mmCIF file of C-alpha atoms in Angstrom:
data_model
loop_
_atom_site.group_PDB
_atom_site.id
_atom_site.type_symbol
_atom_site.label_atom_id
_atom_site.label_comp_id
_atom_site.label_asym_id
_atom_site.label_seq_id
_atom_site.Cartn_x
_atom_site.Cartn_y
_atom_site.Cartn_z
ATOM 1 C CA GLU O 742 6.556 -14.839 31.058
ATOM 2 C CA VAL O 743 2.931 -13.783 30.844
ATOM 3 C CA GLN O 744 2.151 -13.258 27.178
ATOM 4 C CA LEU O 745 -0.655 -12.806 24.634
ATOM 5 C CA VAL O 746 0.021 -13.214 20.928
ATOM 6 C CA GLU O 747 -2.596 -12.335 18.325
ATOM 7 C CA SER O 748 -2.702 -13.712 14.839
ATOM 8 C CA GLY O 749 -5.102 -13.964 11.935
ATOM 9 C CA GLY O 750 -5.229 -10.422 10.699
ATOM 10 C CA GLY O 751 -4.860 -9.471 7.062
ATOM 11 C CA PHE O 752 -6.664 -8.062 4.013
ATOM 12 C CA VAL O 753 -10.289 -8.971 3.411
ATOM 13 C CA GLN O 754 -12.921 -7.645 0.967
ATOM 14 C CA PRO O 755 -16.090 -5.955 2.256
ATOM 15 C CA GLY O 756 -18.635 -8.541 3.207
ATOM 16 C CA GLY O 757 -15.941 -11.113 3.978
ATOM 17 C CA SER O 758 -15.051 -12.906 7.204
ATOM 18 C CA LEU O 759 -11.916 -13.285 9.279
ATOM 19 C CA ARG O 760 -11.115 -15.138 12.458
ATOM 20 C CA LEU O 761 -8.575 -13.692 14.847
ATOM 21 C CA SER O 762 -6.783 -15.783 17.444
ATOM 22 C CA CYS O 763 -5.024 -14.822 20.719
ATOM 23 C CA ALA O 764 -2.664 -17.343 22.209
ATOM 24 C CA ALA O 765 -2.047 -17.080 25.973
ATOM 25 C CA SER O 766 0.889 -18.298 27.909
ATOM 26 C CA GLY O 767 2.534 -17.840 31.278
ATOM 27 C CA PHE O 768 -0.696 -17.800 33.362
ATOM 28 C CA THR O 769 -3.771 -19.843 34.116
ATOM 29 C CA PHE O 770 -5.867 -18.766 31.145
ATOM 30 C CA ASN O 771 -9.241 -20.111 32.412
ATOM 31 C CA ASN O 772 -8.997 -17.951 35.514
ATOM 32 C CA TYR O 773 -9.497 -14.668 33.727
ATOM 33 C CA TRP O 774 -12.017 -12.621 31.818
ATOM 34 C CA MET O 775 -10.633 -11.731 28.347
ATOM 35 C CA THR O 776 -11.259 -8.784 26.126
ATOM 36 C CA TRP O 777 -10.983 -7.628 22.502
ATOM 37 C CA VAL O 778 -10.293 -3.914 21.869
ATOM 38 C CA ARG O 779 -9.675 -2.310 18.436
ATOM 39 C CA GLN O 780 -8.014 0.847 17.228
ATOM 40 C CA ALA O 781 -8.720 2.279 13.761
ATOM 41 C CA PRO O 782 -5.734 4.001 12.082
ATOM 42 C CA GLY O 783 -5.019 7.300 13.780
ATOM 43 C CA LYS O 784 -8.025 6.899 16.070
ATOM 44 C CA GLY O 785 -8.730 5.943 19.660
ATOM 45 C CA LEU O 786 -9.364 2.668 21.473
ATOM 46 C CA GLU O 787 -12.724 1.050 21.104
ATOM 47 C CA TRP O 788 -13.991 -1.802 23.292
ATOM 48 C CA VAL O 789 -15.268 -4.711 21.218
ATOM 49 C CA ALA O 790 -16.148 -7.655 23.480
ATOM 50 C CA ASN O 791 -15.532 -9.411 26.792
ATOM 51 C CA ILE O 792 -15.829 -13.061 27.556
ATOM 52 C CA LYS O 793 -16.033 -14.714 30.956
ATOM 53 C CA GLN O 794 -13.686 -17.398 32.163
ATOM 54 C CA ASP O 795 -15.886 -20.370 31.253
ATOM 55 C CA GLY O 796 -16.998 -18.779 27.969
ATOM 56 C CA ARG O 797 -20.681 -18.810 28.884
ATOM 57 C CA GLU O 798 -21.034 -15.091 29.234
ATOM 58 C CA LYS O 799 -20.211 -12.757 26.357
ATOM 59 C CA TYR O 800 -20.686 -9.044 25.974
ATOM 60 C CA TYR O 801 -20.353 -6.872 22.979
ATOM 61 C CA VAL O 802 -20.422 -3.210 22.000
ATOM 62 C CA ASP O 803 -23.925 -2.572 20.627
ATOM 63 C CA SER O 804 -22.691 -1.455 17.203
ATOM 64 C CA LEU O 805 -21.054 -4.902 16.531
ATOM 65 C CA LYS O 806 -23.672 -7.242 17.889
ATOM 66 C CA GLY O 807 -24.610 -9.884 15.397
ATOM 67 C CA ARG O 808 -21.450 -9.512 13.222
ATOM 68 C CA PHE O 809 -18.699 -10.356 15.696
ATOM 69 C CA THR O 810 -18.516 -13.454 17.971
ATOM 70 C CA VAL O 811 -16.042 -13.925 20.711
ATOM 71 C CA SER O 812 -15.133 -17.384 22.028
ATOM 72 C CA ARG O 813 -12.386 -19.214 23.795
ATOM 73 C CA ASP O 814 -10.914 -22.657 24.080
ATOM 74 C CA ASN O 815 -9.492 -23.060 27.573
ATOM 75 C CA ALA O 816 -7.916 -26.346 26.688
ATOM 76 C CA LYS O 817 -5.897 -24.536 24.044
ATOM 77 C CA ASN O 818 -5.277 -21.345 26.068
ATOM 78 C CA SER O 819 -6.804 -19.454 23.170
ATOM 79 C CA LEU O 820 -9.209 -16.568 22.586
ATOM 80 C CA TYR O 821 -10.904 -15.966 19.280
ATOM 81 C CA LEU O 822 -12.864 -13.209 17.473
ATOM 82 C CA GLN O 823 -14.982 -14.356 14.520
ATOM 83 C CA MET O 824 -15.681 -11.296 12.321
ATOM 84 C CA ASP O 825 -18.386 -11.648 9.645
ATOM 85 C CA SER O 826 -19.966 -9.150 7.165
ATOM 86 C CA LEU O 827 -16.864 -7.012 7.421
ATOM 87 C CA ARG O 828 -17.008 -3.358 6.458
ATOM 88 C CA ALA O 829 -14.374 -0.766 5.708
ATOM 89 C CA GLU O 830 -14.947 0.825 9.073
ATOM 90 C CA ASP O 831 -13.813 -2.415 10.776
ATOM 91 C CA THR O 832 -10.292 -1.694 9.567
ATOM 92 C CA ALA O 833 -8.187 -1.520 12.739
ATOM 93 C CA VAL O 834 -5.575 -3.072 14.911
ATOM 94 C CA TYR O 835 -7.234 -5.642 17.134
ATOM 95 C CA TYR O 836 -5.766 -6.220 20.580
ATOM 96 C CA CYS O 837 -6.639 -8.967 23.027
ATOM 97 C CA GLY O 838 -6.285 -8.295 26.749
ATOM 98 C CA ARG O 839 -6.394 -10.151 30.061
ATOM 99 C CA ALA O 840 -8.290 -8.910 33.104
ATOM 100 C CA LEU O 841 -6.232 -7.521 35.890
ATOM 101 C CA GLU O 842 -8.174 -9.413 38.553
ATOM 102 C CA ARG O 843 -9.651 -12.816 38.324
ATOM 103 C CA GLU O 844 -13.291 -11.983 39.058
ATOM 104 C CA LYS O 845 -13.506 -8.621 37.382
ATOM 105 C CA ASN O 846 -13.794 -7.456 33.797
ATOM 106 C CA ASP O 847 -13.310 -3.673 33.933
ATOM 107 C CA ALA O 848 -9.527 -3.342 33.781
ATOM 108 C CA PHE O 849 -6.982 -5.228 31.644
ATOM 109 C CA ASP O 850 -3.265 -5.361 32.390
ATOM 110 C CA VAL O 851 -1.866 -7.814 29.841
ATOM 111 C CA TRP O 852 -2.064 -7.109 26.160
ATOM 112 C CA GLY O 853 -0.975 -8.586 22.924
ATOM 113 C CA GLN O 854 1.006 -6.742 20.288
ATOM 114 C CA GLY O 855 -2.093 -6.425 18.091
ATOM 115 C CA THR O 856 -3.045 -7.752 14.714
ATOM 116 C CA MET O 857 -4.038 -5.534 11.738
ATOM 117 C CA VAL O 858 -7.289 -6.087 9.909
ATOM 118 C CA THR O 859 -7.823 -4.205 6.616
ATOM 119 C CA VAL O 860 -11.113 -4.301 4.888
ATOM 120 C CA SER O 861 -10.891 -3.012 1.340
ATOM 121 C CA SER O 862 -11.943 -3.868 -2.192
ATOM 122 C CA GLN F 247 -22.435 3.455 24.664
ATOM 123 C CA SER F 248 -21.233 6.902 23.721
ATOM 124 C CA ALA F 249 -17.497 7.522 24.071
ATOM 125 C CA LEU F 250 -16.289 9.379 27.105
ATOM 126 C CA THR F 251 -15.054 12.915 26.547
ATOM 127 C CA GLN F 252 -11.366 13.717 26.921
ATOM 128 C CA PRO F 253 -9.438 16.841 25.778
ATOM 129 C CA PRO F 254 -7.509 16.055 22.529
ATOM 130 C CA SER F 255 -4.276 17.333 23.999
ATOM 131 C CA ALA F 256 -2.472 18.303 27.207
ATOM 132 C CA SER F 257 1.015 19.479 27.848
ATOM 133 C CA GLY F 258 3.487 20.390 30.591
ATOM 134 C CA SER F 259 7.137 21.044 31.228
ATOM 135 C CA PRO F 260 9.408 18.468 32.910
ATOM 136 C CA GLY F 261 8.741 18.508 36.636
ATOM 137 C CA GLN F 262 5.297 20.039 36.348
ATOM 138 C CA SER F 263 1.968 18.340 36.968
ATOM 139 C CA VAL F 264 -0.740 17.899 34.449
ATOM 140 C CA ALA F 265 -4.295 16.675 34.823
ATOM 141 C CA ILE F 266 -6.375 14.962 32.083
ATOM 142 C CA SER F 267 -10.126 14.880 32.451
ATOM 143 C CA CYS F 268 -12.548 12.215 31.363
ATOM 144 C CA THR F 269 -16.260 13.180 31.285
ATOM 145 C CA GLY F 270 -19.054 10.697 31.046
ATOM 146 C CA THR F 271 -22.526 10.341 32.496
ATOM 147 C CA SER F 272 -24.262 8.853 35.490
ATOM 148 C CA SER F 273 -24.531 5.643 33.427
ATOM 149 C CA ASP F 274 -20.826 5.174 33.316
ATOM 150 C CA VAL F 275 -18.205 7.308 35.091
ATOM 151 C CA GLY F 276 -20.614 8.702 37.588
ATOM 152 C CA GLY F 277 -22.411 5.466 38.352
ATOM 153 C CA TYR F 278 -19.460 3.168 39.091
ATOM 154 C CA ASN F 279 -15.973 3.313 40.651
ATOM 155 C CA TYR F 280 -14.563 1.366 37.757
ATOM 156 C CA VAL F 281 -12.634 3.983 35.801
ATOM 157 C CA SER F 282 -9.292 2.921 34.337
ATOM 158 C CA TRP F 283 -6.560 4.859 32.603
ATOM 159 C CA TYR F 284 -4.284 3.462 29.848
ATOM 160 C CA GLN F 285 -1.023 4.861 28.484
ATOM 161 C CA GLN F 286 -0.249 4.096 24.859
ATOM 162 C CA ARG F 287 2.978 4.971 23.100
ATOM 163 C CA PRO F 288 3.143 4.994 19.269
ATOM 164 C CA GLY F 289 3.023 1.526 17.816
ATOM 165 C CA GLN F 290 2.581 -0.083 21.210
ATOM 166 C CA ALA F 291 -0.271 -1.793 23.011
ATOM 167 C CA PRO F 292 -2.122 0.020 25.820
ATOM 168 C CA LYS F 293 -0.621 -0.120 29.331
ATOM 169 C CA LEU F 294 -2.821 -0.025 32.381
ATOM 170 C CA MET F 295 -1.901 2.873 34.640
ATOM 171 C CA ILE F 296 -4.872 3.283 36.969
ATOM 172 C CA TYR F 297 -7.826 1.093 37.827
ATOM 173 C CA GLU F 298 -10.889 1.497 39.984
ATOM 174 C CA VAL F 299 -10.468 5.226 39.848
ATOM 175 C CA THR F 300 -7.492 5.537 42.176
ATOM 176 C CA LYS F 301 -5.549 2.253 42.280
ATOM 177 C CA ARG F 302 -2.158 1.717 40.669
ATOM 178 C CA PRO F 303 -1.055 -1.693 39.297
ATOM 179 C CA SER F 304 2.249 -2.916 40.452
ATOM 180 C CA GLY F 305 5.137 -1.177 38.737
ATOM 181 C CA VAL F 306 3.336 1.987 37.896
ATOM 182 C CA PRO F 307 5.122 5.061 39.422
ATOM 183 C CA ASP F 308 3.268 6.910 42.143
ATOM 184 C CA ARG F 309 3.573 10.033 40.033
ATOM 185 C CA PHE F 310 0.413 8.770 38.352
ATOM 186 C CA SER F 311 -2.805 9.269 40.363
ATOM 187 C CA GLY F 312 -6.496 9.067 39.650
ATOM 188 C CA SER F 313 -9.617 10.765 41.063
ATOM 189 C CA LYS F 314 -13.277 11.218 40.320
ATOM 190 C CA SER F 315 -15.905 13.823 41.040
ATOM 191 C CA GLY F 316 -19.449 13.239 39.793
ATOM 192 C CA ASN F 317 -19.358 12.318 36.140
ATOM 193 C CA THR F 318 -15.739 13.351 35.573
ATOM 194 C CA ALA F 319 -12.616 11.369 36.323
ATOM 195 C CA SER F 320 -9.125 12.694 36.125
ATOM 196 C CA LEU F 321 -5.614 11.386 35.701
ATOM 197 C CA THR F 322 -2.866 13.460 37.166
ATOM 198 C CA VAL F 323 0.764 13.030 36.274
ATOM 199 C CA SER F 324 3.123 14.732 38.729
ATOM 200 C CA GLY F 325 6.786 15.482 38.151
ATOM 201 C CA LEU F 326 6.408 15.098 34.400
ATOM 202 C CA GLN F 327 9.189 13.183 32.657
ATOM 203 C CA ALA F 328 10.000 12.985 29.004
ATOM 204 C CA GLU F 329 9.009 9.306 28.987
ATOM 205 C CA ASP F 330 5.424 10.224 30.034
ATOM 206 C CA GLU F 331 4.777 11.626 26.539
ATOM 207 C CA ALA F 332 2.070 9.372 25.129
ATOM 208 C CA ASP F 333 -1.586 9.036 24.419
ATOM 209 C CA TYR F 334 -3.788 8.481 27.462
ATOM 210 C CA TYR F 335 -7.203 6.833 27.384
ATOM 211 C CA CYS F 336 -9.833 6.539 30.096
ATOM 212 C CA SER F 337 -12.318 3.731 30.264
ATOM 213 C CA SER F 338 -15.340 3.108 32.383
ATOM 214 C CA TYR F 339 -17.630 0.306 33.199
ATOM 215 C CA ALA F 340 -21.008 1.288 31.649
ATOM 216 C CA GLY F 341 -23.351 -1.271 33.163
ATOM 217 C CA SER F 342 -24.551 -4.646 31.800
ATOM 218 C CA ASN F 343 -20.913 -5.805 31.547
ATOM 219 C CA ASN F 344 -20.123 -3.123 28.885
ATOM 220 C CA LEU F 345 -17.087 -0.915 28.757
ATOM 221 C CA VAL F 346 -16.602 2.434 27.077
ATOM 222 C CA PHE F 347 -13.375 4.293 26.275
ATOM 223 C CA GLY F 348 -12.612 7.989 25.991
ATOM 224 C CA GLY F 349 -11.376 9.522 22.740
ATOM 225 C CA GLY F 350 -7.827 9.812 24.073
ATOM 226 C CA THR F 351 -5.555 12.678 25.069
ATOM 227 C CA LYS F 352 -2.145 13.331 23.571
ATOM 228 C CA LEU F 353 0.201 14.350 26.360
ATOM 229 C CA THR F 354 3.239 16.423 25.220
ATOM 230 C CA VAL F 355 6.200 17.085 27.548
ATOM 231 C CA LEU F 356 7.558 20.411 26.465
#
Protein backbone atom coordinates (compact mmCIF):
# COMPACT_ATOMS: atom_id res chain seq x y z
CA GLU A 1 0.00 0.00 0.00
CA VAL A 2 1.29 3.42 -0.96
CA GLN A 3 1.48 5.44 2.23
CA LEU A 4 2.91 8.57 3.83
CA VAL A 5 2.99 8.99 7.60
CA GLU A 6 3.96 12.29 9.21
CA SER A 7 5.31 12.66 12.72
CA GLY A 8 7.07 15.19 14.88
CA GLY A 9 4.34 17.72 15.45
CA GLY A 10 3.51 19.15 18.85
CA PHE A 11 3.60 22.25 21.04
CA VAL A 12 6.51 24.65 20.81
CA GLN A 13 7.15 28.13 22.17
CA PRO A 14 7.63 31.10 19.85
CA GLY A 15 11.20 31.21 18.64
CA GLY A 16 11.61 27.49 19.04
CA SER A 17 12.35 24.75 16.52
CA LEU A 18 10.70 21.55 15.41
CA ARG A 19 11.56 18.87 12.89
CA LEU A 20 8.78 17.09 11.07
CA SER A 21 9.26 13.70 9.44
CA CYS A 22 7.34 11.92 6.71
CA ALA A 23 7.88 8.19 6.28
CA ALA A 24 7.11 6.79 2.84
CA SER A 25 6.24 3.22 1.96
CA GLY A 26 4.77 1.22 -0.89
CA PHE A 27 6.54 3.07 -3.70
CA THR A 28 10.04 3.92 -4.92
CA PHE A 29 10.59 7.06 -2.87
CA ASN A 30 13.59 8.37 -4.78
CA ASN A 31 11.59 8.50 -8.02
CA TYR A 32 9.34 11.35 -6.94
CA TRP A 33 9.27 15.03 -6.08
CA MET A 34 7.85 15.57 -2.61
CA THR A 35 6.03 18.50 -1.07
CA TRP A 36 5.02 20.03 2.25
CA VAL A 37 1.70 21.87 2.47
CA ARG A 38 0.20 23.38 5.62
CA GLN A 39 -3.25 24.39 6.78
CA ALA A 40 -3.84 26.79 9.66
CA PRO A 41 -6.92 26.06 11.79
CA GLY A 42 -10.05 26.91 9.83
CA LYS A 43 -8.01 28.23 6.92
CA GLY A 44 -7.02 27.09 3.44
CA LEU A 45 -4.09 25.13 2.10
CA GLU A 46 -0.71 26.83 1.76
CA TRP A 47 2.19 25.41 -0.22
CA VAL A 48 5.36 25.34 1.87
CA ALA A 49 8.14 23.62 -0.08
CA ASN A 50 9.05 21.10 -2.79
CA ILE A 51 12.13 18.93 -3.04
CA LYS A 52 13.43 17.08 -6.06
CA GLN A 53 14.12 13.35 -6.19
CA ASP A 54 17.83 13.64 -5.39
CA GLY A 55 17.35 16.41 -2.84
CA ARG A 56 19.55 18.85 -4.73
CA GLU A 57 16.75 21.21 -5.72
CA LYS A 58 14.54 22.77 -3.07
CA TYR A 59 11.92 25.45 -3.47
CA TYR A 60 10.04 27.40 -0.83
CA VAL A 61 7.18 29.85 -0.52
CA ASP A 62 8.80 33.28 -0.29
CA SER A 63 7.37 34.05 3.15
CA LEU A 64 9.17 31.09 4.75
CA LYS A 65 12.56 31.26 3.12
CA GLY A 66 15.34 31.20 5.67
CA ARG A 67 13.26 29.73 8.52
CA PHE A 68 12.19 26.37 7.09
CA THR A 69 14.41 23.76 5.44
CA VAL A 70 13.18 20.75 3.50
CA SER A 71 15.37 17.67 3.13
CA ARG A 72 15.10 13.99 2.37
CA ASP A 73 16.96 10.75 3.07
CA ASN A 74 16.27 8.39 0.20
CA ALA A 75 18.03 5.54 2.00
CA LYS A 76 15.47 5.86 4.78
CA ASN A 77 12.50 6.69 2.51
CA SER A 78 11.95 9.80 4.57
CA LEU A 79 11.15 13.46 4.04
CA TYR A 80 11.84 16.15 6.61
CA LEU A 81 10.90 19.73 7.39
CA GLN A 82 13.14 21.61 9.80
CA MET A 83 11.26 24.59 11.19
CA ASP A 84 13.20 27.29 13.05
CA SER A 85 12.30 30.62 14.63
CA LEU A 86 8.71 29.48 14.86
CA ARG A 87 5.93 32.02 15.17
CA ALA A 88 2.31 31.80 16.24
CA GLU A 89 1.25 32.07 12.60
CA ASP A 90 3.09 28.82 11.83
CA THR A 91 0.44 26.97 13.83
CA ALA A 92 -1.09 24.54 11.36
CA VAL A 93 -1.52 20.97 10.25
CA TYR A 94 1.43 20.05 8.07
CA TYR A 95 0.91 17.54 5.26
CA CYS A 96 3.53 15.81 3.15
CA GLY A 97 2.66 14.77 -0.37
CA ARG A 98 4.04 12.78 -3.30
CA ALA A 99 4.01 14.03 -6.87
CA LEU A 100 1.56 12.36 -9.21
CA GLU A 101 4.12 11.94 -11.96
CA ARG A 102 7.79 11.16 -11.61
CA GLU A 103 9.25 14.12 -13.44
CA LYS A 104 6.74 16.78 -12.41
CA ASN A 105 6.14 18.78 -9.28
CA ASP A 106 2.83 20.54 -9.87
CA ALA A 107 0.27 17.96 -8.70
CA PHE A 108 0.35 15.59 -5.73
CA ASP A 109 -1.79 12.48 -5.39
CA VAL A 110 -0.57 10.76 -2.23
CA TRP A 111 -0.82 12.53 1.11
CA GLY A 112 -0.14 11.79 4.71
CA GLN A 113 -2.70 12.25 7.47
CA GLY A 114 -1.03 15.44 8.67
CA THR A 115 0.75 16.43 11.86
CA MET A 116 -0.34 19.36 14.01
CA VAL A 117 2.14 22.04 15.03
CA THR A 118 1.08 24.53 17.68
CA VAL A 119 3.27 27.54 18.42
CA SER A 120 2.24 29.20 21.66
CA SER A 121 3.66 30.53 24.87
CA GLN B 1 3.00 34.43 -4.64
CA SER B 2 -0.47 35.83 -3.94
CA ALA B 3 -3.21 33.28 -3.33
CA LEU B 4 -5.53 32.47 -6.20
CA THR B 5 -9.08 33.78 -5.84
CA GLN B 6 -11.95 31.36 -5.31
CA PRO B 7 -15.54 32.07 -4.21
CA PRO B 8 -15.96 31.17 -0.52
CA SER B 9 -18.99 29.03 -1.19
CA ALA B 10 -20.97 27.25 -3.89
CA SER B 11 -24.04 25.08 -3.76
CA GLY B 12 -26.36 22.94 -5.83
CA SER B 13 -29.06 20.34 -5.52
CA PRO B 14 -28.46 16.64 -6.14
CA GLY B 15 -28.21 15.95 -9.85
CA GLN B 16 -27.40 19.53 -10.75
CA SER B 17 -24.08 20.89 -12.02
CA VAL B 18 -21.99 23.47 -10.24
CA ALA B 19 -18.87 25.31 -11.36
CA ILE B 20 -16.17 26.71 -9.08
CA SER B 21 -13.86 29.38 -10.41
CA CYS B 22 -10.20 30.03 -9.64
CA THR B 23 -8.75 33.34 -10.76
CA GLY B 24 -5.08 34.12 -10.90
CA THR B 25 -2.78 36.10 -13.15
CA SER B 26 -0.70 35.61 -16.25
CA SER B 27 2.14 34.58 -13.91
CA ASP B 28 0.33 31.51 -12.67
CA VAL B 29 -3.04 30.26 -13.96
CA GLY B 30 -2.85 32.12 -17.24
CA GLY B 31 0.78 31.34 -17.91
CA TYR B 32 0.84 27.58 -17.51
CA ASN B 33 -1.41 24.58 -18.05
CA TYR B 34 -0.60 23.27 -14.60
CA VAL B 35 -3.77 23.90 -12.64
CA SER B 36 -4.86 21.24 -10.16
CA TRP B 37 -7.96 20.83 -8.05
CA TYR B 38 -8.15 19.14 -4.65
CA GLN B 39 -11.11 17.95 -2.63
CA GLN B 40 -10.83 18.05 1.14
CA ARG B 41 -13.40 16.65 3.53
CA PRO B 42 -13.37 17.72 7.21
CA GLY B 43 -10.46 16.22 9.10
CA GLN B 44 -9.00 14.60 6.00
CA ALA B 45 -6.02 15.18 3.76
CA PRO B 46 -6.48 16.75 0.32
CA LYS B 47 -7.43 14.48 -2.57
CA LEU B 48 -6.30 15.26 -6.10
CA MET B 49 -9.29 15.54 -8.45
CA ILE B 50 -7.92 17.31 -11.53
CA TYR B 51 -4.40 18.03 -12.77
CA GLU B 52 -2.97 19.86 -15.77
CA VAL B 53 -6.26 21.77 -16.08
CA THR B 54 -8.38 18.96 -17.52
CA LYS B 55 -6.92 15.57 -16.58
CA ARG B 56 -8.44 13.22 -14.02
CA PRO B 57 -6.32 10.85 -11.95
CA SER B 58 -7.34 7.22 -11.95
CA GLY B 59 -10.41 6.62 -9.80
CA VAL B 60 -11.87 10.13 -9.98
CA PRO B 61 -15.40 10.06 -11.40
CA ASP B 62 -15.90 11.69 -14.79
CA ARG B 63 -18.51 13.92 -13.13
CA PHE B 64 -15.54 16.09 -12.27
CA SER B 65 -14.08 18.16 -15.09
CA GLY B 66 -11.71 21.08 -15.41
CA SER B 67 -11.22 23.93 -17.84
CA LYS B 68 -9.38 27.20 -18.21
CA SER B 69 -9.87 30.47 -20.02
CA GLY B 70 -7.27 33.17 -19.70
CA ASN B 71 -6.38 33.70 -16.05
CA THR B 72 -9.38 31.78 -14.72
CA ALA B 73 -9.68 28.04 -14.25
CA SER B 74 -12.88 26.22 -13.36
CA LEU B 75 -13.89 22.95 -11.78
CA THR B 76 -17.29 21.64 -12.78
CA VAL B 77 -19.07 18.94 -10.83
CA SER B 78 -21.94 17.41 -12.78
CA GLY B 79 -24.67 15.22 -11.39
CA LEU B 80 -24.03 16.45 -7.85
CA GLN B 81 -24.10 13.82 -5.15
CA ALA B 82 -24.22 14.21 -1.39
CA GLU B 83 -20.70 12.81 -1.14
CA ASP B 84 -19.37 15.74 -3.20
CA GLU B 85 -19.95 18.09 -0.28
CA ALA B 86 -16.46 19.23 0.70
CA ASP B 87 -13.97 22.05 0.40
CA TYR B 88 -12.30 22.43 -2.99
CA TYR B 89 -8.95 24.08 -3.59
CA CYS B 90 -7.27 25.01 -6.84
CA SER B 91 -3.54 25.25 -7.20
CA SER B 92 -1.32 26.47 -9.98
CA TYR B 93 2.29 26.35 -10.97
CA ALA B 94 3.57 29.92 -10.55
CA GLY B 95 6.96 29.75 -12.22
CA SER B 96 10.41 29.11 -10.73
CA ASN B 97 9.19 25.81 -9.32
CA ASN B 98 6.72 27.56 -7.02
CA LEU B 99 3.11 26.61 -6.40
CA VAL B 100 0.19 28.68 -5.19
CA PHE B 101 -3.19 27.60 -3.81
CA GLY B 102 -6.56 29.26 -3.91
CA GLY B 103 -8.40 30.21 -0.74
CA GLY B 104 -10.83 27.33 -1.08
CA THR B 105 -14.53 26.95 -1.84
CA LYS B 106 -17.01 25.18 0.40
CA LEU B 107 -19.37 23.16 -1.78
CA THR B 108 -22.76 22.45 -0.22
CA VAL B 109 -25.16 19.91 -1.66
CA LEU B 110 -28.62 21.17 -0.81
